[in-house]
Amino acid sequence: MCIFHVLLGINIVGQSNAEPPPAAIPVMYQLDITLKRGHGLAIRDRGGTSDPYVKFKIAGKEVFRSKTIHKNLNPVWDEKVTLLVDNLREPLYVKVFDYDFGLQDDFMGSAYLYLESLEHQRCLDVTLDLKDPHYPDQDLGSLELAVTLSPKEGDFREATMLLRRSCKRSSKHQSMRLSDVHRKSQLWRGIVSISLIEGHDMQPMDSNGFSDPYVKFRMGHQKYKSKTIAKTLNPQWREQFDFHLYDEQGGFIDITVWDKDAGKKDDFMGRCQIDLSQLPKEQTHRLDLPLDEGEGSLVLLVTLTASAAVSIADLSVNMLDDPHERHEITQRYSLLKSFHNIKDVGVVQVKVIRAEGLMAADVTGKSDPFCVVELSNDRLQTHTVYKNLNPEWNKVFTFNVKDIHSVLEVTVYDEDRDRSADFLGKVAIPLLAIHSGERKAYVLKSKELTGPTKGVIFLEIDVIYNAVKAGLRTLVPIEQKYIEEEPRVSKQLLLQNFNRVRRCILFLINIGCYVNSCFEWESPHSNMYTEKKGFMNKLYAIQDVCISVQTALDEVASYAERIKNTFNWTVPFLSCLAIVALCVATVIIYFIPLRYLVLAWGVNKFTKKLRNPYTIDNNELLDFLSRMPSDVQVVQYRELKLDPSHSPNKRKKNTPG
């Protein structure tokens, strides 16, 4: 059955580029599923419970993910989903995972629902016994579903005929069709911007009468973590996070507060929730949320804005290939509209065409590759092409550009059914380094982006942006990424950062700058409360100090390298921006006495909190430097030399195994 299933997947992919004859139009089926509940699920957490959620897959493609039920081995979901299926021979693959915040989720079991065995147009109650393919005798509990399968032949024939007719229309009608398809293919409905301002009267969790609080935000699979504020019960964060809003009706954002403890599990301090359906759009709301299961409250600013232009479509349906739509988009980002919607800097369209010579990740000598395209926190992916080292995806991804200094990351993975996907290769391309409309072959790199791995990927990228908006956005804080892996002590990284700092110091010494005094400082005597620590606590404290030193060295070296790269014209756009800013500053200083400028700066600085108590502090110079790549990033973004045998105009024959 597994071999037949895989072969079916290959046949579907192989036929996707060819137009089937009219007589071969398949019947479409509507599959209505109600995920009711689970019974006796596996324990995956140390507390003797789990946080289960369920995924549905058909032909290797994820089609549904349930909400997470926390701390429950007999969860009740009662979630409904409607799927369109064109091949009943492809079973529904059901997988259950235990959600771990910030970590890789644990596998809890899987099962198949064979659609060929279902009676049509009748609601059936189904119980699926969960199993682990590696330990088939282990009992992992069961899931209860209600399933209805209904033929939809008439609707599918009509949709197919409409699609064919639209291909024969004039260019004007075709552009209308492209607009409609693009609008319907948008993957989220808007952006939820959250400013975490401060906390009040929080619960003391440490023996010194204070806490070290930080906040975690979660909405579906999106999650953020704030910085930790040490030794306080009234923390001031002043951080901003953006979430994608998938449901027009809103949704819920779960917020938890934790006390940071070195070397042991962090203490829970309370939780609260935001119901987005209760908040009007296009305006900012101040929320003072009391913490449940704890003490104190959080102050937040929440803003719901309209949808960003993020979509996925087939190669035959894309905006920028249509002259009428390209003209409209170019006009939208013209210099005449530089001060309209400052946050909307531009748009980037990525055509993921194919890959060649990928690494073989399976024992059969093949791979099941799919491609993930990321721009800041926007993340889209292609379908999986099974048993193929030269896959063709032919997909078009459209992203809204909020920062022209963002880096487009394209990663190829090998899909595995019961474990996390295997890494096959990656490229990182700064938006400012892209030549619009050029189809290029990029050599895939290692996970650290330091050296080549096997294979190349063919991309065609278009970037349209407004230079004035891009320049203004350079002077605001850079968008924070979703929660990433916690830093760990690395001897190699520590030595690398130390050498980077040493090179920067030598560079400054060579041009006559005496900087030793900047590094000769003494820690002031502290009379704060100290507590006796055991051996393990001291060991963990040493580890935290090493991580802090490693991070501090990286920051010092990075900013020194960014200053050097500004004068080296590593990124011409930023160097030009710096020259323009210096020229403007020179003219202002020439005509306005310096004492007036200092006075105006001081008044603005000290009255900012009075004018806007919830403003998020930022330093424009540091925000500018954060966009300039360090030497390490320059190496990561550099294109590797391409093998002459790989050409964008040549195409290797696909030979599925």
XYZ file of C-alpha atoms in Angstrom:
657
model
C 0.000 0.000 0.000
C 2.841 2.421 0.849
C 4.570 1.820 -2.527
C 1.294 2.354 -4.393
C 0.661 5.524 -2.379
C 4.047 6.976 -3.312
C 3.654 6.117 -7.000
C 0.310 7.864 -7.013
C 1.953 10.988 -5.632
C 4.506 10.925 -8.451
C 1.877 10.516 -11.144
C -0.040 13.507 -9.819
C 3.050 15.713 -9.821
C 4.089 14.551 -13.266
C 0.707 15.396 -14.752
C 0.396 18.802 -13.094
C 2.054 20.667 -15.975
C 0.035 19.049 -18.763
C -3.564 19.863 -19.678
C -5.692 16.684 -19.415
C -8.080 15.778 -22.231
C -11.716 16.774 -21.695
C -12.881 13.198 -21.242
C -10.469 12.623 -18.338
C -11.962 15.239 -15.962
C -12.111 13.445 -12.595
C -14.913 13.547 -10.093
C -14.370 15.916 -7.157
C -15.412 14.854 -3.650
C -16.255 16.949 -0.631
C -14.932 15.458 2.596
C -16.561 16.869 5.751
C -14.734 15.908 8.956
C -15.573 16.670 12.571
C -12.645 16.047 14.897
C -14.500 15.139 18.079
C -12.163 13.968 20.820
C -9.236 11.793 21.839
C -9.038 8.966 24.375
C -6.059 7.756 26.400
C -3.431 9.686 24.460
C 0.273 9.224 25.143
C 2.095 11.087 27.936
C 4.818 13.354 26.600
C 5.366 15.997 29.315
C 7.107 15.644 32.657
C 3.903 16.449 34.526
C 2.248 13.232 33.286
C 0.125 15.007 30.655
C 0.401 16.296 27.078
C -0.690 19.307 25.017
C -2.121 17.509 21.948
C -3.057 18.861 18.535
C -3.932 17.032 15.287
C -2.740 17.371 11.683
C -4.463 16.019 8.549
C -2.430 15.272 5.408
C -3.456 14.098 1.932
C -0.808 13.113 -0.637
C 1.886 14.448 1.665
C 0.338 17.924 1.874
C -0.924 19.323 5.174
C -4.586 20.333 4.827
C -5.657 20.956 8.433
C -4.242 21.627 11.889
C -6.408 21.672 15.008
C -6.129 23.921 18.027
C -3.990 22.763 20.972
C -5.680 21.386 24.093
C -3.356 21.952 27.042
C -2.605 19.355 29.729
C -5.179 16.760 28.693
C -4.923 13.099 27.637
C -8.645 12.975 26.751
C -9.018 16.211 24.778
C -12.276 17.445 23.242
C -11.839 19.468 20.031
C -15.223 19.505 18.234
C -13.610 21.170 15.201
C -15.038 20.920 11.677
C -13.168 21.046 8.378
C -14.272 20.672 4.746
C -11.781 19.316 2.196
C -11.974 18.838 -1.583
C -10.520 15.503 -2.748
C -10.019 14.344 -6.331
C -8.509 10.903 -5.662
C -10.037 8.485 -3.164
C -7.006 6.217 -3.409
C -5.017 8.748 -1.394
C -5.781 8.041 2.292
C -6.197 10.749 4.893
C -3.089 10.664 7.072
C -3.820 11.727 10.675
C -0.960 12.671 13.013
C -1.071 13.769 16.662
C 1.647 15.887 18.283
C 2.388 17.253 21.737
C 2.925 21.005 21.564
C 6.148 22.255 23.222
C 6.545 26.024 23.351
C 9.787 27.031 21.626
C 10.896 23.402 21.128
C 10.295 20.659 18.569
C 6.863 19.109 19.113
C 6.738 15.450 20.197
C 5.118 12.776 18.010
C 2.137 11.089 19.748
C 0.894 8.664 17.091
C -0.641 8.440 13.628
C -3.332 6.583 11.692
C -4.763 6.317 8.165
C -8.369 6.863 7.110
C -8.914 5.038 3.790
C -11.394 7.112 1.790
C -12.271 4.300 -0.652
C -13.942 2.410 2.187
C -16.342 5.259 3.079
C -19.997 5.144 2.106
C -21.068 8.200 0.111
C -23.403 10.917 1.455
C -23.711 9.385 4.877
C -22.246 10.636 8.167
C -20.085 7.903 9.674
C -18.587 7.779 13.169
C -14.982 6.600 12.917
C -12.517 5.600 15.651
C -8.842 5.651 14.679
C -6.304 3.763 16.811
C -3.055 5.706 16.977
C 0.216 3.862 16.369
C 3.929 4.608 16.138
C 5.359 2.950 12.969
C 8.614 2.289 14.824
C 6.828 0.642 17.797
C 3.645 -0.878 16.313
C 2.693 -2.794 19.487
C 2.560 0.335 21.644
C -0.923 1.630 22.563
C -1.073 5.399 21.968
C -4.807 5.955 22.400
C -7.471 6.782 19.807
C -9.322 9.596 18.028
C -13.056 9.909 17.331
C -14.149 11.491 14.032
C -17.420 12.049 12.175
C -16.873 11.777 8.413
C -19.119 12.505 5.406
C -17.989 11.938 1.792
C -20.059 13.507 -1.018
C -19.405 13.566 -4.814
C -19.074 17.071 -6.317
C -18.725 16.189 -10.012
C -20.913 18.968 -11.407
C -19.142 21.748 -9.521
C -15.710 20.510 -10.523
C -16.601 20.251 -14.225
C -17.979 23.786 -14.161
C -14.850 25.154 -12.449
C -12.602 23.379 -14.935
C -14.507 24.730 -17.943
C -14.421 28.257 -16.524
C -10.658 28.027 -16.090
C -10.227 26.857 -19.691
C -12.468 29.616 -21.065
C -10.546 32.257 -19.111
C -7.289 31.240 -20.814
C -8.827 32.197 -24.206
C -9.989 35.678 -23.200
C -8.440 38.968 -24.226
C -5.627 40.536 -22.167
C -8.088 42.878 -20.438
C -10.296 40.055 -19.257
C -7.227 38.026 -18.345
C -5.932 40.779 -16.061
C -9.285 40.808 -14.286
C -9.009 37.064 -13.780
C -5.479 37.448 -12.361
C -6.695 40.068 -9.896
C -9.529 37.835 -8.725
C -7.286 34.806 -8.353
C -4.661 36.812 -6.481
C -7.272 38.246 -4.128
C -8.699 34.796 -3.362
C -5.261 33.249 -2.854
C -4.189 35.609 -0.068
C -3.238 33.498 2.909
C -4.056 35.880 5.733
C -6.596 38.648 6.199
C -4.619 41.241 8.106
C -1.924 42.112 10.633
C -2.318 42.301 14.426
C 0.296 44.643 15.897
C 0.884 44.305 19.648
C 2.965 46.729 21.719
C 3.915 45.222 25.078
C 4.262 48.307 27.283
C 4.584 47.340 30.936
C 3.421 45.216 33.862
C 2.080 46.238 37.267
C 2.208 44.664 40.755
C 3.396 41.225 39.659
C 3.906 38.285 41.971
C 7.378 37.941 43.595
C 8.771 34.513 42.648
C 12.391 34.755 43.881
C 13.677 34.688 47.455
C 14.895 38.293 47.128
C 11.286 39.506 46.849
C 11.458 40.206 43.114
C 10.939 38.383 39.794
C 12.654 38.298 36.404
C 9.537 38.416 34.188
C 9.205 37.812 30.465
C 6.090 37.327 28.319
C 5.157 34.697 25.712
C 2.542 35.386 23.008
C 0.877 32.695 20.928
C -1.770 32.747 18.191
C -2.017 29.415 16.374
C 1.483 28.462 15.206
C 2.749 32.038 15.574
C 4.627 32.796 18.771
C 6.862 35.486 20.268
C 8.901 35.875 23.410
C 9.754 39.232 24.997
C 13.040 40.171 26.607
C 13.561 39.416 30.319
C 13.487 42.336 32.786
C 15.588 41.450 35.840
C 14.620 41.974 39.486
C 11.366 43.928 39.235
C 7.638 43.602 39.899
C 6.750 46.512 37.582
C 8.648 45.714 34.362
C 8.912 48.099 31.394
C 9.264 46.202 28.081
C 8.276 48.622 25.293
C 8.444 45.957 22.556
C 6.344 45.430 19.434
C 5.247 42.175 17.736
C 3.188 41.496 14.589
C 0.866 38.513 14.050
C -0.843 37.355 10.844
C -4.637 37.315 11.100
C -6.040 34.335 9.169
C -9.696 34.569 10.240
C -11.786 37.613 9.314
C -13.802 37.071 12.494
C -10.653 37.521 14.595
C -9.284 34.873 16.936
C -7.566 34.614 20.297
C -4.032 35.532 21.372
C -2.839 33.570 24.414
C -0.449 35.435 26.707
C 1.567 33.877 29.534
C 4.025 35.508 31.946
C 7.054 33.638 33.288
C 9.835 34.230 35.807
C 13.295 33.444 34.389
C 15.324 31.032 36.539
C 18.859 29.977 35.651
C 19.401 26.225 35.582
C 15.843 25.164 36.395
C 12.343 25.378 35.000
C 10.969 28.912 34.756
C 8.139 29.779 37.145
C 4.637 30.447 35.810
C 3.328 33.885 36.877
C -0.072 34.096 35.194
C -1.972 34.192 31.906
C -4.452 36.326 29.996
C -6.125 36.308 26.579
C -7.099 38.815 23.872
C -10.333 38.232 21.927
C -9.644 39.961 18.599
C -13.271 39.674 17.460
C -14.196 42.301 20.065
C -11.740 44.915 18.740
C -12.678 47.285 15.865
C -10.158 47.376 13.019
C -7.932 50.230 11.859
C -7.568 51.791 15.310
C -5.295 51.320 18.324
C -6.729 49.914 21.565
C -5.165 50.263 25.019
C -5.770 47.100 27.056
C -5.095 46.667 30.773
C -5.321 42.896 31.232
C -5.355 41.321 34.724
C -3.399 38.067 34.997
C -5.394 34.901 35.736
C -3.768 32.306 38.014
C -1.368 35.010 39.207
C -1.070 38.601 40.398
C -0.816 41.943 38.625
C -1.655 43.079 35.095
C -0.194 43.818 31.648
C -0.615 47.021 29.617
C -0.800 46.449 25.839
C -1.549 48.457 22.705
C -3.305 46.391 20.010
C -3.929 47.473 16.401
C -5.712 45.458 13.662
C -4.861 46.556 10.122
C -5.845 45.466 6.611
C -4.345 42.486 4.792
C -0.794 42.433 3.482
C -0.276 41.259 -0.097
C 0.931 37.713 0.576
C -0.183 34.933 -1.748
C 0.738 31.717 -3.511
C -0.330 30.662 -7.006
C 0.697 28.512 -9.966
C 3.259 29.793 -12.457
C 0.532 30.467 -15.029
C -1.322 32.813 -12.654
C 0.788 35.720 -11.371
C 0.458 39.483 -11.191
C 3.674 40.927 -12.560
C 3.563 39.013 -15.864
C 0.406 40.917 -16.767
C 1.337 44.403 -18.143
C -1.807 46.067 -16.785
C -1.301 44.808 -13.230
C 2.445 45.505 -13.293
C 1.683 49.113 -14.277
C -0.819 49.460 -11.425
C 1.674 48.106 -8.879
C 4.459 50.340 -10.219
C 2.168 53.360 -9.849
C 1.297 52.320 -6.283
C 4.978 52.559 -5.298
C 5.891 55.615 -7.382
C 7.669 58.610 -5.821
C 4.432 60.625 -5.991
C 2.945 58.298 -3.354
C 5.972 58.292 -1.042
C 4.024 59.464 2.011
C 0.936 57.298 1.544
C 0.906 54.242 3.845
C 4.550 54.518 4.950
C 4.685 50.906 6.178
C 3.877 49.537 2.697
C 7.359 49.782 1.179
C 6.934 47.489 -1.816
C 6.168 44.039 -3.167
C 8.331 41.052 -4.099
C 7.281 38.175 -6.342
C 9.263 34.915 -6.180
C 8.920 32.242 -8.848
C 10.180 28.916 -7.486
C 10.714 26.995 -10.706
C 12.747 23.861 -10.055
C 15.833 22.343 -8.443
C 18.517 20.051 -9.825
C 20.949 17.529 -8.354
C 19.554 17.542 -4.807
C 20.992 15.427 -2.021
C 19.512 11.926 -1.638
C 17.973 11.825 1.850
C 16.103 8.476 1.663
C 17.525 4.963 1.651
C 16.131 4.517 -1.877
C 18.620 7.071 -3.194
C 15.884 9.680 -3.747
C 14.264 12.521 -1.790
C 10.767 13.944 -1.295
C 11.628 17.639 -1.644
C 9.503 20.671 -0.887
C 10.560 24.315 -0.752
C 9.944 26.941 1.968
C 10.182 30.659 1.108
C 10.568 33.136 3.995
C 10.669 36.924 4.136
C 10.940 38.224 7.712
C 7.989 36.502 9.446
C 6.107 35.619 6.245
C 6.545 31.924 5.484
C 5.066 30.019 2.520
C 5.845 26.604 1.053
C 5.360 24.542 -2.088
C 3.856 21.097 -2.459
C 6.058 17.984 -2.099
C 7.423 16.219 -5.180
C 7.945 12.582 -4.246
C 10.959 10.394 -5.101
C 12.750 13.005 -7.171
C 16.164 14.697 -7.109
C 15.232 17.175 -9.887
C 11.811 18.462 -8.738
C 9.687 21.041 -10.562
C 7.388 23.169 -8.421
C 6.437 26.065 -10.738
C 4.917 28.161 -7.955
C 4.666 31.940 -7.550
C 4.881 33.563 -4.099
C 3.968 37.201 -3.530
C 5.099 39.052 -0.385
C 4.480 42.527 0.952
C 7.793 44.301 1.654
C 7.879 46.129 4.988
C 11.667 46.585 5.068
C 13.768 46.692 1.883
C 16.766 45.485 3.912
C 15.055 42.154 4.604
C 16.635 38.930 3.387
C 14.694 36.404 1.308
C 15.428 32.862 2.506
C 14.641 29.856 0.321
C 15.117 26.440 1.965
C 14.669 22.969 0.481
C 13.611 20.116 2.783
C 13.007 16.400 2.422
C 9.611 15.369 3.783
C 9.489 12.514 6.310
C 6.143 11.161 7.410
C 6.735 10.574 11.104
C 9.524 12.972 12.001
C 10.747 16.460 11.252
C 11.818 17.242 7.690
C 15.465 16.778 6.673
C 17.433 19.832 5.537
C 18.652 19.680 1.916
C 19.925 23.192 1.242
C 19.312 26.906 1.600
C 20.008 30.284 -0.007
C 19.728 33.767 1.524
C 19.231 36.695 -0.871
C 19.061 40.337 0.321
C 16.253 42.165 -1.479
C 18.621 44.974 -2.484
C 20.906 42.446 -4.230
C 18.143 41.146 -6.522
C 18.117 41.912 -10.258
C 14.389 42.047 -11.000
C 13.031 39.700 -13.652
C 16.257 37.688 -14.018
C 15.957 33.901 -13.859
C 18.978 32.597 -11.964
C 20.359 29.328 -10.653
C 21.489 29.565 -7.021
C 23.891 27.054 -5.478
C 22.358 25.637 -2.299
C 24.313 26.242 0.905
C 24.628 24.538 4.276
C 22.334 25.375 7.183
C 24.849 27.943 8.504
C 25.175 29.445 4.970
C 28.961 29.147 5.169
C 29.620 26.561 2.451
C 27.982 24.728 -0.455
C 25.826 21.636 -0.282
C 24.558 19.488 -3.127
C 22.167 20.917 -5.718
C 20.992 24.194 -7.233
C 17.612 25.920 -7.232
C 16.188 28.061 -10.066
C 14.392 31.263 -9.046
C 13.023 34.320 -10.789
C 12.462 37.283 -8.477
C 10.857 40.709 -9.051
C 11.131 43.529 -6.512
C 9.186 46.790 -6.807
C 9.570 49.349 -4.012
C 9.461 53.036 -3.138
C 12.944 54.382 -2.319
C 11.676 57.191 -0.052
C 9.566 54.815 2.064
C 12.495 52.374 2.189
C 14.802 55.114 3.454
C 12.361 56.282 6.144
C 11.739 52.718 7.346
C 15.491 52.315 7.817
C 15.328 54.641 10.834
C 12.763 52.583 12.807
C 13.432 49.370 14.787
C 13.871 46.225 12.715
C 11.047 43.661 12.815
C 11.646 40.944 15.397
C 11.585 37.345 14.240
C 9.345 34.672 15.727
C 10.756 32.839 18.737
C 14.082 31.307 17.798
C 16.236 28.697 19.487
C 17.678 29.775 22.825
C 21.417 30.634 22.588
C 23.835 27.997 23.836
C 27.477 28.116 24.804
C 29.629 27.285 21.785
C 33.410 27.229 22.090
C 33.780 27.718 18.341
C 31.339 30.639 18.234
C 32.888 32.231 21.324
C 36.355 32.049 19.743
C 35.017 33.341 16.416
C 33.357 36.348 18.076
C 36.504 37.023 20.113
C 38.622 37.057 16.949
C 36.139 39.366 15.210
C 36.374 41.822 18.108
C 40.172 41.527 18.128
C 40.329 42.343 14.403
C 38.107 45.376 14.903
C 40.316 46.642 17.751
C 43.480 46.176 15.687
C 41.848 48.020 12.800
C 41.079 50.979 15.064
C 44.601 50.942 16.528
C 46.119 50.959 13.051
C 44.328 54.203 12.172
C 45.519 55.841 15.390
C 42.445 55.470 17.615
C 43.250 54.648 21.182
C 40.437 52.364 22.378
C 41.956 50.482 25.327
C 40.287 52.807 27.820
C 36.900 51.799 26.403
C 37.492 48.256 27.580
C 39.113 49.001 30.995
C 36.207 49.381 33.363
C 35.470 48.172 36.869
C 32.212 46.787 38.165
C 30.760 49.120 40.834
C 30.294 47.693 44.293
C 26.791 46.353 44.759
C 25.008 46.282 48.093
C 22.049 44.402 46.676
C 20.795 41.308 48.383
C 22.813 38.188 47.582
C 21.975 34.616 48.348
C 24.045 31.522 48.894
C 24.185 29.275 45.855
C 24.832 25.585 45.552
C 27.289 23.999 43.158
C 24.722 23.429 40.367
C 23.417 26.983 40.611
C 26.976 28.303 40.325
C 27.555 26.061 37.311
C 24.433 27.364 35.575
C 25.422 30.920 36.506
C 28.800 30.408 34.802
C 26.960 29.111 31.701
C 24.752 32.228 31.658
C 27.830 34.453 31.957
C 29.484 32.634 29.021
C 26.353 33.112 26.896
C 26.242 36.796 27.856
C 29.916 37.277 26.967
C 29.441 35.380 23.690
C 26.439 37.553 22.790
C 28.151 40.789 23.843
C 31.237 39.993 21.751
C 28.992 39.280 18.758
C 27.181 42.614 19.170
C 30.396 44.624 19.569
C 32.023 42.955 16.545
C 28.861 43.238 14.438
C 28.411 46.978 15.020
C 32.103 47.681 14.375
C 31.937 45.705 11.111
C 28.715 47.460 10.096
C 30.329 50.883 10.570
C 33.266 49.754 8.414
C 30.897 48.327 5.764
C 28.982 51.616 5.641
C 32.141 53.393 4.469
C 33.098 50.448 2.215
C 29.855 50.781 0.225
C 28.936 47.151 0.931
C 25.255 48.123 0.500
C 25.195 51.160 -1.850
C 21.613 52.095 -0.889
C 22.562 52.490 2.792
C 25.821 54.312 2.038
C 23.927 56.769 -0.202
C 21.348 57.229 2.559
C 24.137 58.005 5.043
C 25.657 60.595 2.680
C 22.250 62.263 2.170
C 21.705 62.376 5.958
C 25.176 63.895 6.506
C 24.582 66.514 3.804
C 21.227 67.494 5.306
C 22.809 67.651 8.781
C 25.631 69.854 7.422
C 23.170 72.317 5.866
C 21.085 72.451 9.062
C 24.154 73.059 11.264
C 25.381 75.769 8.868
C 22.145 77.780 9.065
C 20.990 76.971 12.632
C 23.268 77.505 15.668
C 24.259 74.278 17.407
C 22.878 75.400 20.795
C 19.378 75.673 19.307
C 19.635 72.195 17.835
C 20.786 70.759 21.187
C 17.948 72.602 22.924
C 15.363 71.244 20.450
C 16.792 67.720 20.790
C 16.655 67.916 24.587
C 13.079 69.231 24.652
C 11.971 66.480 22.268
C 13.803 63.797 24.267
C 12.453 64.794 27.661
C 8.868 65.519 26.573
C 8.433 62.412 24.407
C 6.953 60.374 27.263
C 4.634 63.265 28.170
C 3.353 63.540 24.598
C 3.001 59.790 24.133
C 3.366 57.727 27.346
C 3.363 54.432 25.411
C 5.982 55.273 22.805
C 8.588 52.590 22.108
C 12.102 53.975 22.524
C 14.520 53.638 19.638
C 17.876 54.951 18.477
C 17.823 55.948 14.817
C 21.590 55.454 14.386
C 21.481 51.916 15.794
C 18.378 51.160 13.696
C 20.306 52.297 10.608
C 23.354 50.179 11.491
C 21.158 47.125 12.158
C 20.275 47.095 8.429
C 23.926 47.042 7.332
C 25.222 43.433 7.191
C 28.191 42.406 9.330
C 31.125 40.532 7.811
C 29.550 37.209 8.821
C 26.303 38.124 7.069
C 28.173 39.321 3.963
C 29.659 35.819 3.667
C 26.244 34.213 4.248
C 24.548 36.314 1.540
C 27.329 35.923 -1.038
C 26.393 33.826 -4.074
C 28.523 30.768 -4.689
C 30.080 30.077 -8.077
C 27.733 28.092 -10.289
C 28.701 24.908 -12.114
C 28.495 25.647 -15.894
C 26.407 22.475 -16.353
C 23.534 24.171 -14.483
C 21.835 26.790 -16.632
C 18.441 28.477 -16.208
C 17.702 27.637 -19.837
C 18.638 23.958 -19.564
C 16.311 21.493 -17.959
C 17.239 18.109 -16.590
C 14.927 15.262 -17.233
C 12.831 14.308 -14.215
C 13.407 10.657 -13.443
C 11.207 9.657 -10.506
C 12.191 6.400 -8.882
